Short mmCIF file of C-alpha atoms in Angstrom, two decimals:
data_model
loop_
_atom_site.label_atom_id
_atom_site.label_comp_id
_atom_site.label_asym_id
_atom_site.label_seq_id
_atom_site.Cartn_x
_atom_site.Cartn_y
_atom_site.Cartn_z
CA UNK B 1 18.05 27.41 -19.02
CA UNK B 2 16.89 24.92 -16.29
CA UNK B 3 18.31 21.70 -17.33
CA UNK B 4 19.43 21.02 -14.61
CA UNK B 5 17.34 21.30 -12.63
CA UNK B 6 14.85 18.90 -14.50
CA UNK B 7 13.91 15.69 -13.19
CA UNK B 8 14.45 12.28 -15.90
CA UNK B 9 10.75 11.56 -14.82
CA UNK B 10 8.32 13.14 -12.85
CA UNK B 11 5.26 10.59 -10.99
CA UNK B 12 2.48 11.02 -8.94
CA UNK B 13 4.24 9.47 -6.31
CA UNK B 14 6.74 6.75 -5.12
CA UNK B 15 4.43 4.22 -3.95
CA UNK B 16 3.10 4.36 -7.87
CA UNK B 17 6.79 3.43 -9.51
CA UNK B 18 7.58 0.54 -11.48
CA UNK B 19 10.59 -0.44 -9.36
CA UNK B 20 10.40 -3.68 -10.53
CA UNK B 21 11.38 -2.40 -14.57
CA UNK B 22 14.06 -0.61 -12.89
CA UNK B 23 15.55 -3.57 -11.19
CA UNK B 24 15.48 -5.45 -14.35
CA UNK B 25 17.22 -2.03 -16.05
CA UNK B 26 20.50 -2.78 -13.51
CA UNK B 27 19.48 -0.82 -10.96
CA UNK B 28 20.51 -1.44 -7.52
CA UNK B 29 20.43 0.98 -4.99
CA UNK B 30 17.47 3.86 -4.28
CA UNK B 31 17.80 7.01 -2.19
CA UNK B 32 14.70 8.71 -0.95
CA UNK B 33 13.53 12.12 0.12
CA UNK B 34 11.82 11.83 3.35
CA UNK B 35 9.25 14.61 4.43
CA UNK B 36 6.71 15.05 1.73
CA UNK B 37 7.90 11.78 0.01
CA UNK B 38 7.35 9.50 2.15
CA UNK B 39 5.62 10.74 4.83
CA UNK B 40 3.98 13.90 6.14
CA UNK B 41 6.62 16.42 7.14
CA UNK B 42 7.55 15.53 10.56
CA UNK B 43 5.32 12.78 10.69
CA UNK B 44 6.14 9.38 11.35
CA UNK B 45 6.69 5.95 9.44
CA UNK B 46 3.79 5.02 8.09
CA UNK B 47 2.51 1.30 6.93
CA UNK B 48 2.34 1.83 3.24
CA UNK B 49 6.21 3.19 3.87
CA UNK B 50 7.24 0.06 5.70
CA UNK B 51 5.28 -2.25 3.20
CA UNK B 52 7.46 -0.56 0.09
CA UNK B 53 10.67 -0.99 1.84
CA UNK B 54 9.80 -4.65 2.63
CA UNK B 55 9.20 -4.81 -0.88
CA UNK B 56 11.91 -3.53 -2.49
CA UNK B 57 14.34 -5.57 -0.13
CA UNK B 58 12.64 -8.63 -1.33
CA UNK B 59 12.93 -7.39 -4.63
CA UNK B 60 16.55 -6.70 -4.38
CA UNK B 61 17.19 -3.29 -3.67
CA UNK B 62 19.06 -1.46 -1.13
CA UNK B 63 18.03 1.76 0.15
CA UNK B 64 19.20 4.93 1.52
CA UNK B 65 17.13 7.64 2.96
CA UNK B 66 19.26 11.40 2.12
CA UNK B 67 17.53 14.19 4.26
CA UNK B 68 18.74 17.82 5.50
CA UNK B 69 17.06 17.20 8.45
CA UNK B 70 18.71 16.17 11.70
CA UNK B 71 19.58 12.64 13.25
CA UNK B 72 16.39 13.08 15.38
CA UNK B 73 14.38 13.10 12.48
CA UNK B 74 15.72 10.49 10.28
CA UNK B 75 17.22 8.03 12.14
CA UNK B 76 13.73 6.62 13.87
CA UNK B 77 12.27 6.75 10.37
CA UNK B 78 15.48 5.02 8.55
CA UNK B 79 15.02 2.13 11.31
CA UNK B 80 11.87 1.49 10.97
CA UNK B 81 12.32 1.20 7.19
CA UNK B 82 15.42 -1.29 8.03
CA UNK B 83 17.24 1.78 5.67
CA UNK B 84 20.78 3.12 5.28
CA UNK B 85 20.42 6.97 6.14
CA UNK B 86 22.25 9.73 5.53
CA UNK B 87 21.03 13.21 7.79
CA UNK B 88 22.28 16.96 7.37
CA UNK B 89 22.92 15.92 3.58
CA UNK B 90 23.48 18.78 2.86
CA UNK B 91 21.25 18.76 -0.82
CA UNK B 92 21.48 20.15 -2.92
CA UNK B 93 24.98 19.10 -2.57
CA UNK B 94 26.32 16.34 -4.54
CA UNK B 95 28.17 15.23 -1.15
CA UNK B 96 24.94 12.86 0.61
CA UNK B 97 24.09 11.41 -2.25
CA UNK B 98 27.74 10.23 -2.70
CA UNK B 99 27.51 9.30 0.86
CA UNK B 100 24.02 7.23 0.51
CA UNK B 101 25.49 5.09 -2.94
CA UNK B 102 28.55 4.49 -0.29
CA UNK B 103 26.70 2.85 2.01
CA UNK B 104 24.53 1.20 -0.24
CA UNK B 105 27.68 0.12 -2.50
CA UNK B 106 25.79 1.25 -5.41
CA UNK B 107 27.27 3.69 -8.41
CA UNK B 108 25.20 6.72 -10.30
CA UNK B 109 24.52 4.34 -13.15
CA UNK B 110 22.94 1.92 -10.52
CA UNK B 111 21.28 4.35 -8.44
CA UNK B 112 17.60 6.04 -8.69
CA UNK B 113 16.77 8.91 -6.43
CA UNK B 114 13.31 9.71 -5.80
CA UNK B 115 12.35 13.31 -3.84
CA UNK B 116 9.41 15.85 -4.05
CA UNK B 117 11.32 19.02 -4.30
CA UNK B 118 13.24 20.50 -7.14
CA UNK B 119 15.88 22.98 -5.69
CA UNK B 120 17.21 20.38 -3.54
CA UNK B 121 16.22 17.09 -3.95
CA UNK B 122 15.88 17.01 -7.91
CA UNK B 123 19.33 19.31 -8.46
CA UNK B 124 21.24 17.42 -5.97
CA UNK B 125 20.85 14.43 -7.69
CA UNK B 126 21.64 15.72 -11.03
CA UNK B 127 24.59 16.88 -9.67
CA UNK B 128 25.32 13.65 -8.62
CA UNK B 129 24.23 12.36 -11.98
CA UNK B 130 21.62 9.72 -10.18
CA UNK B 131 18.96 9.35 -11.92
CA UNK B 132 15.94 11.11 -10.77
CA UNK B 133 12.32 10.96 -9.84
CA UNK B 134 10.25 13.82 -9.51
CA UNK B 135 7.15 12.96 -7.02
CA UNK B 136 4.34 15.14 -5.99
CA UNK B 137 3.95 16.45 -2.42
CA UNK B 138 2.11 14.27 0.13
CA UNK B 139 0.82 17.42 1.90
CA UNK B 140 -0.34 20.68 1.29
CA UNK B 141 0.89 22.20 4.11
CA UNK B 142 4.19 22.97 4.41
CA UNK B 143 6.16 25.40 6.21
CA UNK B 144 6.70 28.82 4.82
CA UNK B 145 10.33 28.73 2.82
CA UNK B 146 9.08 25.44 1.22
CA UNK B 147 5.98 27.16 0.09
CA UNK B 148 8.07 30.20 -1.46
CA UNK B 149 9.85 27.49 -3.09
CA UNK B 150 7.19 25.73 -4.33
CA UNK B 151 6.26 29.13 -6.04
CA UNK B 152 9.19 28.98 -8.07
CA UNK B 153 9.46 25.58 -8.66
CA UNK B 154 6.10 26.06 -11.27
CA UNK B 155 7.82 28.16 -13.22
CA UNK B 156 11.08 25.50 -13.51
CA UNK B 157 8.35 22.63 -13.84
CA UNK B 158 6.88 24.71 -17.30
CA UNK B 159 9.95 24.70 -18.89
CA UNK B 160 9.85 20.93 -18.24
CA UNK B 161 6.91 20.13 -19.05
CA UNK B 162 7.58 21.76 -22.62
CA UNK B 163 10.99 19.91 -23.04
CA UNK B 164 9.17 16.69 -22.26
CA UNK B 165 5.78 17.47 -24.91
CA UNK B 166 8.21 17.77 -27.10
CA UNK B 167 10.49 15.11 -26.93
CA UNK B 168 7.17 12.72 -26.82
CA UNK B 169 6.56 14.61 -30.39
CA UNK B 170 9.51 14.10 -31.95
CA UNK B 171 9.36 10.28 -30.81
#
């Protein structure tokens, strides 16, 4: 009933991904979430966030950050992660994720997308057919509509959760 709104893979978070097993997979190009991915909501860049983008630039990788948020917000982040960015996305709309592989010259089949929400981040990139990475929150606090969300996100991550026990038992 949710499909589609299921992430391929859910982690802790993205400074724990094997990016390194999805470069070797063909993978070329990886959007982000921002706010609650990777950073506090409305926080700025941290270390650990420059660190991983120095790191996956080494690696090979380009990157894109996708947020709803505006210009203000993401652009100062986006340059301090020496990023591509893409603001007022527009998620769960297929459209900034199409706009992120652009400027990253990457494809869906050579694109990852990592976010911490589910009716934006994780369906927008299904829509987009990127594959995508399901990441737990950085903070608890969030404001109000993203905590009403969160509500109903449990109930989408059940079904999940099932699909996925059950796959591993039929493996």
């Amino acid at each position: 009933m949710f499909q589609n709104l299921y992430p391929d893979e859910d982690v802790d978070s993205a400074y724990q991904i094997d990016y390194q097993s999805y470069y070797d997979k063909g993978y070329r190009g990886i959007l982000f979430d921002v706010d609650n991915t990777l950073v506090e909501h409305d926080q700025p860049v941290t270390l650990v966030a420059i660190e991983l983008f120095q790191h996956l630039k080494e690696m090979g990788f380009r990157t894109c950050i996708i947020s709803n948020n505006k210009d203000e917000r993401v652009r100062p982040l986006a340059e301090a992660l020496e990023s591509d960015y893409v603001y007022k996305a527009g998620k769960p709309s297929a459209k900034g994720y199409l706009q992120g592989m652009e400027k990253m010259e990457t494809t869906p089949e050579t694109t990852l997308f990592v976010g911490d929400q589910i009716f934006t981040d994780i369906w927008g990139a299904n829509r987009a057919n990127v594959h995508s990475i399901l990441v737990k929150q950085i903070a608890r606090h969030e404001e109000i509509q993203i905590v009403l969300k969160r509500l109903l996100e449990k109930i989408v991550l059940i079904g999940y959760r099932r699909k996925k026990t059950a796959q591993l038992r039929s493996e």
